[in-house]
Amino acid sequence: MKSYQNMLSLRPLRRFCNVAYAPASIVSTTDTFATVSKQPPKTILLQESALSKLKAERDPDKLFALFKANAHNKLVIENRFAFDDTVSRLAGAGRFDLIEHLLEHQKTLPQGRREGFIMRIIMLYGKAGMIKHALDTFYDMHLYGCKRTVKSFNAALQVFIQTRDLRAIEAFLTDVPPKFVVELDTYTVNIVVKAFCEMDFLDRAYLVMVEMEKLGIKPDVITYTTLISAFYQKNRCEIGNGLWNLMVYKGCRPNLTTFNVRIQYLINRRRAWQANDLMNMMQNIGIDPDEVTYNLVIKGFCQAGYLEMAKRVYSSLECRSDYKPNVKIYQTMIHYLCKGGEYNLAYTRCKDCMRKNWFPNVDTVHSLLQGLVKNGQLGKAKMIMTLVRSRIPSFSSTQLDSLQSILSKT
């Protein structure tokens, strides 16, 4: 493998410590086992009973004993929810000793020779904040007769990023791949870029992409979108725009998320017309806007004072068969229609929204009721109030009293 050593000037540093929080998402690529339909009905019932017992058990010691007793039960072991839920509840009870015992035992079983299963063990240790155990699992894979690839490296990297130690992460990225002859891939780059962006090391994130590309690892649309979004959020729009142009120049096609990121940036800069042009361009190149796109453009026109244009965009969404207004779009339209004094249309939109059990926030309903009452449309105000009372779950009694008081003043 080509060395990553020249990427950054670092002092070798490896800090392995437990972290009290878990990653935002847990990724598992565990191989699926053969269908249980071939098993005798009695066996299937016993296995399903084990899952039910695991779900119901609340005592940590009994939960551990029950899971260990089913260590060879494929329906339990290969059930992602059962495994994750058991580790989560043991971690919540502070029983890290039981988690270690449970997961270390799993490594010694036949499934411990599968990389996908070991990746799950790594991620479960990460979920429990046991980072040293996760990394040791990766380092010791050969002891279980399990081959390492970039997939298990990426799993370990995702867990190690929880330390939020920039130098240690860079050292891990530099030292570990050549030691285990692991070829990094684009997913590796995306993990590091995302982490560095979340840690506000945007320049380092960009450097990772550049240096990895020199090593033959081509960034993809996720890499560019992550960087563009991060630079826009930090108001470094020149770099964000430059990355957009670089992405297009390199032949990497923007996707729906990339367009939504740029439209969000334009809306934040009060450039609603440009955002609308970009939405039209999306359609011209075969990328359909989604509800997020429409909501951004509608909100942009409303904020800029172009309510009629917002209504046109809304109408074009209603004409589509694949997408319909969602609760956020209803909220945006009703709020700005009330602000613009168009209470009749706001009433129609609000009634449609509430009948789908989607409700604008209390402040927006308050504004609508005040406008209807002010215009002498008490019947419509009462209809809105009736729908408000039908909400499941209901508004609080304080909120209902506040809204009802508007009608009581007439």
mmCIF file of C-alpha atoms in Angstrom:
data_model
loop_
_atom_site.group_PDB
_atom_site.id
_atom_site.type_symbol
_atom_site.label_atom_id
_atom_site.label_comp_id
_atom_site.label_asym_id
_atom_site.label_seq_id
_atom_site.Cartn_x
_atom_site.Cartn_y
_atom_site.Cartn_z
ATOM 1 C CA MET A 1 0.000 0.000 0.000
ATOM 2 C CA LYS A 2 1.099 3.511 -0.723
ATOM 3 C CA SER A 3 2.102 5.219 2.428
ATOM 4 C CA TYR A 4 -0.067 7.880 3.979
ATOM 5 C CA GLN A 5 2.981 9.136 5.891
ATOM 6 C CA ASN A 6 3.532 12.157 3.637
ATOM 7 C CA MET A 7 -0.014 13.390 4.094
ATOM 8 C CA LEU A 8 0.555 15.231 7.360
ATOM 9 C CA SER A 9 3.523 15.964 9.593
ATOM 10 C CA LEU A 10 2.575 14.259 12.834
ATOM 11 C CA ARG A 11 4.172 12.882 15.912
ATOM 12 C CA PRO A 12 3.099 9.256 16.390
ATOM 13 C CA LEU A 13 0.405 9.268 19.024
ATOM 14 C CA ARG A 14 -2.035 6.622 20.101
ATOM 15 C CA ARG A 15 -4.384 7.349 22.929
ATOM 16 C CA PHE A 16 -6.927 4.738 23.749
ATOM 17 C CA CYS A 17 -9.536 5.748 26.265
ATOM 18 C CA ASN A 18 -13.173 5.088 27.014
ATOM 19 C CA VAL A 19 -15.675 7.732 25.992
ATOM 20 C CA ALA A 20 -19.012 8.145 27.734
ATOM 21 C CA TYR A 21 -21.034 8.821 24.641
ATOM 22 C CA ALA A 22 -21.886 6.669 21.661
ATOM 23 C CA PRO A 23 -21.617 7.432 17.925
ATOM 24 C CA ALA A 24 -24.614 8.933 16.125
ATOM 25 C CA SER A 25 -25.059 5.876 14.016
ATOM 26 C CA ILE A 26 -24.024 2.216 14.363
ATOM 27 C CA VAL A 27 -23.031 0.506 11.126
ATOM 28 C CA SER A 28 -23.014 -3.284 10.739
ATOM 29 C CA THR A 29 -22.296 -5.390 7.701
ATOM 30 C CA THR A 30 -22.741 -8.744 9.426
ATOM 31 C CA ASP A 31 -23.428 -11.565 7.046
ATOM 32 C CA THR A 32 -26.938 -12.930 7.210
ATOM 33 C CA PHE A 33 -27.476 -16.527 8.119
ATOM 34 C CA ALA A 34 -29.479 -19.099 6.221
ATOM 35 C CA THR A 35 -33.231 -18.811 6.420
ATOM 36 C CA VAL A 36 -34.783 -20.314 9.543
ATOM 37 C CA SER A 37 -37.685 -21.720 7.545
ATOM 38 C CA LYS A 38 -35.805 -25.043 7.289
ATOM 39 C CA GLN A 39 -35.736 -25.463 11.066
ATOM 40 C CA PRO A 40 -38.329 -27.573 12.867
ATOM 41 C CA PRO A 41 -41.299 -25.491 14.141
ATOM 42 C CA LYS A 42 -40.488 -26.312 17.773
ATOM 43 C CA THR A 43 -36.956 -24.905 17.416
ATOM 44 C CA ILE A 44 -38.264 -21.717 15.834
ATOM 45 C CA LEU A 45 -40.732 -21.240 18.691
ATOM 46 C CA LEU A 46 -37.967 -21.714 21.261
ATOM 47 C CA GLN A 47 -35.768 -19.153 19.495
ATOM 48 C CA GLU A 48 -38.573 -16.636 19.193
ATOM 49 C CA SER A 49 -39.263 -17.162 22.893
ATOM 50 C CA ALA A 50 -35.610 -16.296 23.632
ATOM 51 C CA LEU A 51 -35.947 -13.003 21.740
ATOM 52 C CA SER A 52 -39.094 -12.152 23.688
ATOM 53 C CA LYS A 53 -37.408 -12.926 26.990
ATOM 54 C CA LEU A 54 -34.400 -10.771 26.079
ATOM 55 C CA LYS A 55 -36.662 -7.878 25.215
ATOM 56 C CA ALA A 56 -38.615 -8.183 28.456
ATOM 57 C CA GLU A 57 -35.715 -8.755 30.880
ATOM 58 C CA ARG A 58 -34.736 -5.675 32.913
ATOM 59 C CA ASP A 59 -32.241 -7.079 35.419
ATOM 60 C CA PRO A 60 -28.696 -6.645 33.946
ATOM 61 C CA ASP A 61 -27.323 -9.894 35.427
ATOM 62 C CA LYS A 62 -30.284 -11.937 34.245
ATOM 63 C CA LEU A 63 -30.148 -10.247 30.834
ATOM 64 C CA PHE A 64 -26.464 -11.154 30.510
ATOM 65 C CA ALA A 65 -27.075 -14.747 31.587
ATOM 66 C CA LEU A 66 -29.972 -15.110 29.161
ATOM 67 C CA PHE A 67 -27.968 -13.743 26.240
ATOM 68 C CA LYS A 68 -24.963 -15.930 27.018
ATOM 69 C CA ALA A 69 -27.200 -18.989 27.269
ATOM 70 C CA ASN A 70 -28.260 -18.248 23.691
ATOM 71 C CA ALA A 71 -24.706 -17.716 22.402
ATOM 72 C CA HIS A 72 -25.224 -20.403 19.742
ATOM 73 C CA ASN A 73 -28.786 -19.383 18.895
ATOM 74 C CA LYS A 74 -28.506 -17.880 15.411
ATOM 75 C CA LEU A 75 -31.869 -16.160 15.624
ATOM 76 C CA VAL A 76 -30.562 -14.227 18.630
ATOM 77 C CA ILE A 77 -26.944 -13.688 17.583
ATOM 78 C CA GLU A 78 -27.766 -12.623 14.033
ATOM 79 C CA ASN A 79 -30.600 -10.376 15.183
ATOM 80 C CA ARG A 80 -29.088 -6.899 15.030
ATOM 81 C CA PHE A 81 -31.707 -5.322 17.273
ATOM 82 C CA ALA A 82 -31.419 -7.976 19.994
ATOM 83 C CA PHE A 83 -27.628 -7.676 20.098
ATOM 84 C CA ASP A 84 -27.568 -3.877 20.016
ATOM 85 C CA ASP A 85 -30.393 -3.541 22.526
ATOM 86 C CA THR A 86 -28.734 -5.896 24.994
ATOM 87 C CA VAL A 87 -25.433 -3.996 24.890
ATOM 88 C CA SER A 88 -27.232 -0.624 25.136
ATOM 89 C CA ARG A 89 -29.147 -1.668 28.230
ATOM 90 C CA LEU A 90 -26.069 -3.121 29.912
ATOM 91 C CA ALA A 91 -24.187 0.119 29.158
ATOM 92 C CA GLY A 92 -27.096 2.143 30.526
ATOM 93 C CA ALA A 93 -26.831 0.142 33.750
ATOM 94 C CA GLY A 94 -23.082 0.783 33.883
ATOM 95 C CA ARG A 95 -22.307 -2.929 33.581
ATOM 96 C CA PHE A 96 -19.307 -2.654 31.282
ATOM 97 C CA ASP A 97 -17.875 -5.780 32.870
ATOM 98 C CA LEU A 98 -20.816 -7.788 31.539
ATOM 99 C CA ILE A 99 -20.478 -6.202 28.093
ATOM 100 C CA GLU A 100 -16.808 -7.209 27.970
ATOM 101 C CA HIS A 101 -17.585 -10.749 29.094
ATOM 102 C CA LEU A 102 -20.421 -11.088 26.584
ATOM 103 C CA LEU A 103 -18.560 -9.718 23.548
ATOM 104 C CA GLU A 104 -15.237 -11.431 24.315
ATOM 105 C CA HIS A 105 -17.097 -14.731 24.555
ATOM 106 C CA GLN A 106 -18.698 -14.097 21.157
ATOM 107 C CA LYS A 107 -15.264 -13.731 19.556
ATOM 108 C CA THR A 108 -14.331 -17.292 20.533
ATOM 109 C CA LEU A 109 -17.344 -18.796 18.767
ATOM 110 C CA PRO A 110 -17.453 -19.789 15.064
ATOM 111 C CA GLN A 111 -19.011 -16.449 14.069
ATOM 112 C CA GLY A 112 -15.831 -14.760 15.351
ATOM 113 C CA ARG A 113 -14.072 -15.859 12.162
ATOM 114 C CA ARG A 114 -16.306 -13.643 10.028
ATOM 115 C CA GLU A 115 -15.127 -10.082 9.443
ATOM 116 C CA GLY A 116 -18.685 -8.788 9.343
ATOM 117 C CA PHE A 117 -19.381 -10.201 12.800
ATOM 118 C CA ILE A 118 -16.166 -8.780 14.239
ATOM 119 C CA MET A 119 -17.126 -5.407 12.783
ATOM 120 C CA ARG A 120 -20.334 -5.621 14.771
ATOM 121 C CA ILE A 121 -18.345 -6.369 17.939
ATOM 122 C CA ILE A 122 -16.141 -3.325 17.242
ATOM 123 C CA MET A 123 -19.156 -1.077 16.738
ATOM 124 C CA LEU A 124 -20.927 -2.433 19.822
ATOM 125 C CA TYR A 125 -17.880 -1.670 21.938
ATOM 126 C CA GLY A 126 -17.955 1.798 20.415
ATOM 127 C CA LYS A 127 -21.640 2.173 21.227
ATOM 128 C CA ALA A 128 -20.818 1.388 24.862
ATOM 129 C CA GLY A 129 -17.963 3.930 24.832
ATOM 130 C CA MET A 130 -15.370 1.159 25.305
ATOM 131 C CA ILE A 131 -12.943 2.439 22.692
ATOM 132 C CA LYS A 132 -9.848 0.553 23.877
ATOM 133 C CA HIS A 133 -11.762 -2.726 23.694
ATOM 134 C CA ALA A 134 -12.971 -1.883 20.187
ATOM 135 C CA LEU A 135 -9.449 -1.141 18.961
ATOM 136 C CA ASP A 136 -8.012 -4.219 20.647
ATOM 137 C CA THR A 137 -10.644 -6.272 18.849
ATOM 138 C CA PHE A 138 -9.450 -4.880 15.530
ATOM 139 C CA TYR A 139 -5.775 -5.410 16.369
ATOM 140 C CA ASP A 140 -6.380 -9.010 17.488
ATOM 141 C CA MET A 141 -8.535 -10.177 14.571
ATOM 142 C CA HIS A 142 -5.825 -12.566 13.386
ATOM 143 C CA LEU A 143 -6.069 -14.414 16.704
ATOM 144 C CA TYR A 144 -9.609 -15.471 15.785
ATOM 145 C CA GLY A 145 -8.602 -16.508 12.279
ATOM 146 C CA CYS A 146 -10.397 -13.481 10.859
ATOM 147 C CA LYS A 147 -8.987 -11.539 7.916
ATOM 148 C CA ARG A 148 -8.765 -7.749 8.105
ATOM 149 C CA THR A 149 -9.857 -5.528 5.222
ATOM 150 C CA VAL A 150 -10.616 -1.858 4.881
ATOM 151 C CA LYS A 151 -14.153 -2.631 6.119
ATOM 152 C CA SER A 152 -13.031 -3.590 9.618
ATOM 153 C CA PHE A 153 -10.474 -0.752 9.578
ATOM 154 C CA ASN A 154 -13.269 1.713 8.803
ATOM 155 C CA ALA A 155 -15.340 0.306 11.663
ATOM 156 C CA ALA A 156 -12.429 0.797 14.077
ATOM 157 C CA LEU A 157 -11.831 4.286 12.667
ATOM 158 C CA GLN A 158 -15.457 5.267 13.245
ATOM 159 C CA VAL A 159 -15.171 4.220 16.873
ATOM 160 C CA PHE A 160 -11.780 5.874 17.394
ATOM 161 C CA ILE A 161 -13.148 9.181 16.090
ATOM 162 C CA GLN A 162 -15.245 9.370 19.255
ATOM 163 C CA THR A 163 -12.096 10.485 21.075
ATOM 164 C CA ARG A 164 -12.206 13.727 19.056
ATOM 165 C CA ASP A 165 -8.416 13.791 19.423
ATOM 166 C CA LEU A 166 -7.162 15.247 16.146
ATOM 167 C CA ARG A 167 -3.552 14.140 16.464
ATOM 168 C CA ALA A 168 -4.458 10.640 17.629
ATOM 169 C CA ILE A 169 -6.918 10.181 14.769
ATOM 170 C CA GLU A 170 -4.345 11.349 12.236
ATOM 171 C CA ALA A 171 -1.736 9.028 13.743
ATOM 172 C CA PHE A 172 -4.159 6.110 13.593
ATOM 173 C CA LEU A 173 -4.854 6.911 9.941
ATOM 174 C CA THR A 174 -1.121 7.131 9.228
ATOM 175 C CA ASP A 175 0.308 4.207 11.208
ATOM 176 C CA VAL A 176 -2.287 1.454 11.192
ATOM 177 C CA PRO A 177 -3.022 0.817 7.468
ATOM 178 C CA PRO A 178 0.576 -0.003 6.477
ATOM 179 C CA LYS A 179 1.015 -2.169 9.579
ATOM 180 C CA PHE A 180 -1.884 -4.416 8.573
ATOM 181 C CA VAL A 181 -1.556 -3.941 4.785
ATOM 182 C CA VAL A 182 -4.965 -2.296 4.501
ATOM 183 C CA GLU A 183 -5.824 -0.326 1.363
ATOM 184 C CA LEU A 184 -7.902 2.711 2.287
ATOM 185 C CA ASP A 185 -10.987 3.592 0.233
ATOM 186 C CA THR A 186 -13.330 6.494 -0.394
ATOM 187 C CA TYR A 187 -15.458 5.532 2.590
ATOM 188 C CA THR A 188 -12.380 5.990 4.800
ATOM 189 C CA VAL A 189 -11.965 9.496 3.429
ATOM 190 C CA ASN A 190 -15.633 10.286 4.043
ATOM 191 C CA ILE A 191 -15.443 9.104 7.663
ATOM 192 C CA VAL A 192 -12.444 11.351 8.379
ATOM 193 C CA VAL A 193 -13.750 14.347 6.428
ATOM 194 C CA LYS A 194 -17.093 14.218 8.224
ATOM 195 C CA ALA A 195 -15.423 13.876 11.623
ATOM 196 C CA PHE A 196 -12.995 16.746 11.053
ATOM 197 C CA CYS A 197 -15.814 18.974 9.800
ATOM 198 C CA GLU A 198 -17.859 18.220 12.921
ATOM 199 C CA MET A 199 -14.787 19.061 15.010
ATOM 200 C CA ASP A 200 -14.452 22.384 13.119
ATOM 201 C CA PHE A 201 -11.127 21.388 11.539
ATOM 202 C CA LEU A 202 -12.363 22.273 8.059
ATOM 203 C CA ASP A 203 -8.952 22.971 6.552
ATOM 204 C CA ARG A 204 -7.662 19.618 7.802
ATOM 205 C CA ALA A 205 -10.716 17.927 6.333
ATOM 206 C CA TYR A 206 -10.017 19.493 2.960
ATOM 207 C CA LEU A 207 -6.345 18.467 3.216
ATOM 208 C CA VAL A 208 -7.378 14.856 3.835
ATOM 209 C CA MET A 209 -9.376 14.863 0.608
ATOM 210 C CA VAL A 210 -6.532 16.424 -1.398
ATOM 211 C CA GLU A 211 -3.807 14.128 -0.089
ATOM 212 C CA MET A 212 -5.921 11.004 -0.411
ATOM 213 C CA GLU A 213 -6.622 11.888 -4.033
ATOM 214 C CA LYS A 214 -2.859 12.056 -4.618
ATOM 215 C CA LEU A 215 -2.715 8.476 -3.360
ATOM 216 C CA GLY A 216 -5.305 7.426 -5.938
ATOM 217 C CA ILE A 217 -8.389 7.511 -3.700
ATOM 218 C CA LYS A 218 -10.932 9.534 -5.612
ATOM 219 C CA PRO A 219 -13.398 11.621 -3.578
ATOM 220 C CA ASP A 220 -17.073 11.071 -4.354
ATOM 221 C CA VAL A 221 -20.168 13.247 -4.169
ATOM 222 C CA ILE A 222 -20.486 12.551 -0.423
ATOM 223 C CA THR A 223 -16.973 13.875 0.189
ATOM 224 C CA TYR A 224 -17.643 17.092 -1.710
ATOM 225 C CA THR A 225 -21.126 17.582 -0.254
ATOM 226 C CA THR A 226 -19.835 17.187 3.311
ATOM 227 C CA LEU A 227 -17.121 19.785 2.751
ATOM 228 C CA ILE A 228 -19.362 22.210 0.855
ATOM 229 C CA SER A 229 -21.983 22.064 3.613
ATOM 230 C CA ALA A 230 -19.389 22.603 6.352
ATOM 231 C CA PHE A 231 -17.786 25.617 4.662
ATOM 232 C CA TYR A 232 -21.190 27.172 3.925
ATOM 233 C CA GLN A 233 -22.243 26.726 7.555
ATOM 234 C CA LYS A 234 -19.120 28.559 8.683
ATOM 235 C CA ASN A 235 -19.839 31.395 6.214
ATOM 236 C CA ARG A 236 -16.742 30.540 4.166
ATOM 237 C CA CYS A 237 -18.762 30.694 0.998
ATOM 238 C CA GLU A 238 -15.809 31.363 -1.314
ATOM 239 C CA ILE A 239 -14.326 27.974 -0.469
ATOM 240 C CA GLY A 240 -17.755 26.323 -0.596
ATOM 241 C CA ASN A 241 -18.353 27.726 -4.079
ATOM 242 C CA GLY A 242 -14.854 26.730 -5.117
ATOM 243 C CA LEU A 243 -15.473 23.151 -3.989
ATOM 244 C CA TRP A 244 -18.710 23.100 -5.981
ATOM 245 C CA ASN A 245 -16.822 24.209 -9.097
ATOM 246 C CA LEU A 246 -14.002 21.728 -8.411
ATOM 247 C CA MET A 247 -16.509 18.901 -8.026
ATOM 248 C CA VAL A 248 -18.117 19.701 -11.390
ATOM 249 C CA TYR A 249 -14.708 20.180 -13.054
ATOM 250 C CA LYS A 250 -13.575 16.763 -11.794
ATOM 251 C CA GLY A 251 -16.658 15.166 -13.354
ATOM 252 C CA CYS A 252 -18.369 14.382 -10.044
ATOM 253 C CA ARG A 253 -22.110 14.935 -10.525
ATOM 254 C CA PRO A 254 -23.936 16.749 -7.691
ATOM 255 C CA ASN A 255 -26.836 14.799 -6.199
ATOM 256 C CA LEU A 256 -30.072 15.913 -4.551
ATOM 257 C CA THR A 257 -28.398 16.490 -1.182
ATOM 258 C CA THR A 258 -25.654 18.607 -2.776
ATOM 259 C CA PHE A 259 -28.233 20.811 -4.475
ATOM 260 C CA ASN A 260 -30.224 21.178 -1.250
ATOM 261 C CA VAL A 261 -27.066 22.235 0.602
ATOM 262 C CA ARG A 262 -26.393 24.945 -1.980
ATOM 263 C CA ILE A 263 -30.038 26.059 -2.040
ATOM 264 C CA GLN A 264 -29.955 26.320 1.762
ATOM 265 C CA TYR A 265 -26.880 28.535 1.464
ATOM 266 C CA LEU A 266 -28.597 30.778 -1.113
ATOM 267 C CA ILE A 267 -31.718 31.076 1.035
ATOM 268 C CA ASN A 268 -29.609 32.008 4.057
ATOM 269 C CA ARG A 269 -28.094 34.782 1.940
ATOM 270 C CA ARG A 270 -31.609 35.985 0.956
ATOM 271 C CA ARG A 271 -31.045 34.977 -2.683
ATOM 272 C CA ALA A 272 -34.405 33.319 -3.296
ATOM 273 C CA TRP A 273 -34.461 33.903 -7.060
ATOM 274 C CA GLN A 274 -31.110 32.194 -7.515
ATOM 275 C CA ALA A 275 -32.320 29.325 -5.338
ATOM 276 C CA ASN A 276 -35.397 28.991 -7.538
ATOM 277 C CA ASP A 277 -33.211 29.007 -10.681
ATOM 278 C CA LEU A 278 -31.072 26.257 -9.156
ATOM 279 C CA MET A 279 -34.169 24.190 -8.423
ATOM 280 C CA ASN A 280 -35.240 24.564 -12.066
ATOM 281 C CA MET A 281 -31.753 23.562 -13.205
ATOM 282 C CA MET A 282 -31.991 20.414 -11.109
ATOM 283 C CA GLN A 283 -35.076 19.357 -13.007
ATOM 284 C CA ASN A 284 -33.439 20.136 -16.346
ATOM 285 C CA ILE A 285 -30.592 17.717 -15.621
ATOM 286 C CA GLY A 286 -32.896 14.985 -14.331
ATOM 287 C CA ILE A 287 -32.722 15.492 -10.551
ATOM 288 C CA ASP A 288 -36.176 15.886 -9.019
ATOM 289 C CA PRO A 289 -36.492 18.340 -6.110
ATOM 290 C CA ASP A 290 -37.887 16.836 -2.917
ATOM 291 C CA GLU A 291 -39.923 18.276 -0.047
ATOM 292 C CA VAL A 292 -36.774 19.792 1.476
ATOM 293 C CA THR A 293 -36.015 21.655 -1.764
ATOM 294 C CA TYR A 294 -39.542 23.011 -2.071
ATOM 295 C CA ASN A 295 -39.693 24.045 1.560
ATOM 296 C CA LEU A 296 -36.404 25.936 1.263
ATOM 297 C CA VAL A 297 -37.460 27.815 -1.873
ATOM 298 C CA ILE A 298 -40.931 28.596 -0.506
ATOM 299 C CA LYS A 299 -39.433 29.864 2.740
ATOM 300 C CA GLY A 300 -36.859 31.874 0.795
ATOM 301 C CA PHE A 301 -39.496 33.694 -1.244
ATOM 302 C CA CYS A 302 -41.597 34.309 1.866
ATOM 303 C CA GLN A 303 -38.674 35.752 3.787
ATOM 304 C CA ALA A 304 -37.745 37.977 0.844
ATOM 305 C CA GLY A 305 -41.310 39.323 0.670
ATOM 306 C CA TYR A 306 -42.323 37.532 -2.556
ATOM 307 C CA LEU A 307 -45.411 35.795 -1.208
ATOM 308 C CA GLU A 308 -46.978 35.369 -4.661
ATOM 309 C CA MET A 309 -43.916 33.486 -5.880
ATOM 310 C CA ALA A 310 -44.025 31.301 -2.786
ATOM 311 C CA LYS A 311 -47.666 30.478 -3.584
ATOM 312 C CA ARG A 312 -46.723 29.559 -7.164
ATOM 313 C CA VAL A 313 -43.989 27.201 -6.009
ATOM 314 C CA TYR A 314 -46.429 25.670 -3.533
ATOM 315 C CA SER A 315 -49.015 25.167 -6.293
ATOM 316 C CA SER A 316 -46.429 23.470 -8.509
ATOM 317 C CA LEU A 317 -45.709 21.042 -5.656
ATOM 318 C CA GLU A 318 -49.421 20.275 -5.247
ATOM 319 C CA CYS A 319 -49.613 19.348 -8.932
ATOM 320 C CA ARG A 320 -46.983 16.643 -8.541
ATOM 321 C CA SER A 321 -48.029 13.040 -8.047
ATOM 322 C CA ASP A 322 -44.834 11.858 -6.340
ATOM 323 C CA TYR A 323 -44.506 14.599 -3.713
ATOM 324 C CA LYS A 324 -47.083 16.452 -1.645
ATOM 325 C CA PRO A 325 -46.719 19.230 0.943
ATOM 326 C CA ASN A 326 -45.479 17.950 4.302
ATOM 327 C CA VAL A 327 -45.941 19.462 7.735
ATOM 328 C CA LYS A 328 -42.915 21.768 7.392
ATOM 329 C CA ILE A 329 -44.169 23.194 4.106
ATOM 330 C CA TYR A 330 -47.648 23.704 5.570
ATOM 331 C CA GLN A 331 -46.093 25.407 8.590
ATOM 332 C CA THR A 332 -44.051 27.748 6.404
ATOM 333 C CA MET A 333 -46.978 28.702 4.147
ATOM 334 C CA ILE A 334 -49.514 29.194 6.954
ATOM 335 C CA HIS A 335 -47.083 31.295 8.988
ATOM 336 C CA TYR A 336 -46.249 33.663 6.129
ATOM 337 C CA LEU A 337 -49.827 33.817 4.810
ATOM 338 C CA CYS A 338 -50.900 35.022 8.245
ATOM 339 C CA LYS A 339 -48.019 37.458 8.302
ATOM 340 C CA GLY A 340 -49.161 38.767 4.911
ATOM 341 C CA GLY A 341 -52.775 39.111 6.064
ATOM 342 C CA GLU A 342 -54.093 36.360 3.749
ATOM 343 C CA TYR A 343 -56.154 34.641 6.410
ATOM 344 C CA ASN A 344 -58.655 32.945 4.092
ATOM 345 C CA LEU A 345 -55.945 31.017 2.263
ATOM 346 C CA ALA A 346 -54.131 30.392 5.544
ATOM 347 C CA TYR A 347 -57.389 28.940 6.929
ATOM 348 C CA THR A 348 -57.733 26.583 3.943
ATOM 349 C CA ARG A 349 -54.148 25.388 4.232
ATOM 350 C CA CYS A 350 -54.419 24.994 8.002
ATOM 351 C CA LYS A 351 -57.641 22.994 7.755
ATOM 352 C CA ASP A 352 -56.103 20.644 5.175
ATOM 353 C CA CYS A 353 -53.012 20.248 7.317
ATOM 354 C CA MET A 354 -54.875 19.525 10.549
ATOM 355 C CA ARG A 355 -57.136 16.946 8.927
ATOM 356 C CA LYS A 356 -53.963 14.950 8.221
ATOM 357 C CA ASN A 357 -53.066 15.271 11.924
ATOM 358 C CA TRP A 358 -50.273 17.693 11.032
ATOM 359 C CA PHE A 359 -50.468 20.801 13.161
ATOM 360 C CA PRO A 360 -48.657 24.132 12.846
ATOM 361 C CA ASN A 361 -47.031 25.399 16.017
ATOM 362 C CA VAL A 362 -49.158 27.158 18.617
ATOM 363 C CA ASP A 363 -47.876 30.638 17.710
ATOM 364 C CA THR A 364 -48.975 30.192 14.088
ATOM 365 C CA VAL A 365 -52.427 28.901 15.096
ATOM 366 C CA HIS A 366 -52.671 31.838 17.501
ATOM 367 C CA SER A 367 -51.939 34.313 14.678
ATOM 368 C CA LEU A 368 -54.501 32.640 12.405
ATOM 369 C CA LEU A 369 -57.242 32.706 15.047
ATOM 370 C CA GLN A 370 -56.556 36.365 15.790
ATOM 371 C CA GLY A 371 -56.750 37.228 12.084
ATOM 372 C CA LEU A 372 -59.979 35.315 11.514
ATOM 373 C CA VAL A 373 -61.632 36.847 14.565
ATOM 374 C CA LYS A 374 -60.453 40.316 13.560
ATOM 375 C CA ASN A 375 -62.026 39.846 10.114
ATOM 376 C CA GLY A 376 -65.307 38.686 11.660
ATOM 377 C CA GLN A 377 -64.898 35.088 10.482
ATOM 378 C CA LEU A 378 -65.867 33.502 13.771
ATOM 379 C CA GLY A 379 -67.195 30.315 12.141
ATOM 380 C CA LYS A 380 -63.827 29.578 10.571
ATOM 381 C CA ALA A 381 -62.079 30.356 13.847
ATOM 382 C CA LYS A 382 -64.333 27.883 15.662
ATOM 383 C CA MET A 383 -63.621 25.231 13.017
ATOM 384 C CA ILE A 384 -59.878 25.661 13.556
ATOM 385 C CA MET A 385 -60.400 25.435 17.305
ATOM 386 C CA THR A 386 -62.404 22.214 16.896
ATOM 387 C CA LEU A 387 -59.577 20.694 14.867
ATOM 388 C CA VAL A 388 -57.041 21.897 17.436
ATOM 389 C CA ARG A 389 -58.905 20.020 20.168
ATOM 390 C CA SER A 390 -58.848 16.830 18.087
ATOM 391 C CA ARG A 391 -55.054 16.736 17.973
ATOM 392 C CA ILE A 392 -53.386 13.499 19.051
ATOM 393 C CA PRO A 393 -51.420 13.907 21.240
ATOM 394 C CA SER A 394 -53.324 16.905 22.501
ATOM 395 C CA PHE A 395 -51.941 20.362 23.124
ATOM 396 C CA SER A 396 -51.377 21.223 26.773
ATOM 397 C CA SER A 397 -54.277 22.690 28.757
ATOM 398 C CA THR A 398 -52.388 25.997 29.002
ATOM 399 C CA GLN A 399 -52.011 26.178 25.213
ATOM 400 C CA LEU A 400 -55.668 25.275 24.635
ATOM 401 C CA ASP A 401 -56.826 27.902 27.140
ATOM 402 C CA SER A 402 -54.671 30.521 25.426
ATOM 403 C CA LEU A 403 -56.158 29.735 22.012
ATOM 404 C CA GLN A 404 -59.721 29.527 23.339
ATOM 405 C CA SER A 405 -59.354 32.936 24.996
ATOM 406 C CA ILE A 406 -59.095 34.539 21.534
ATOM 407 C CA LEU A 407 -62.592 33.307 20.665
ATOM 408 C CA SER A 408 -63.918 34.275 24.103
ATOM 409 C CA LYS A 409 -63.073 37.929 23.495
ATOM 410 C CA THR A 410 -65.664 38.218 20.698
#
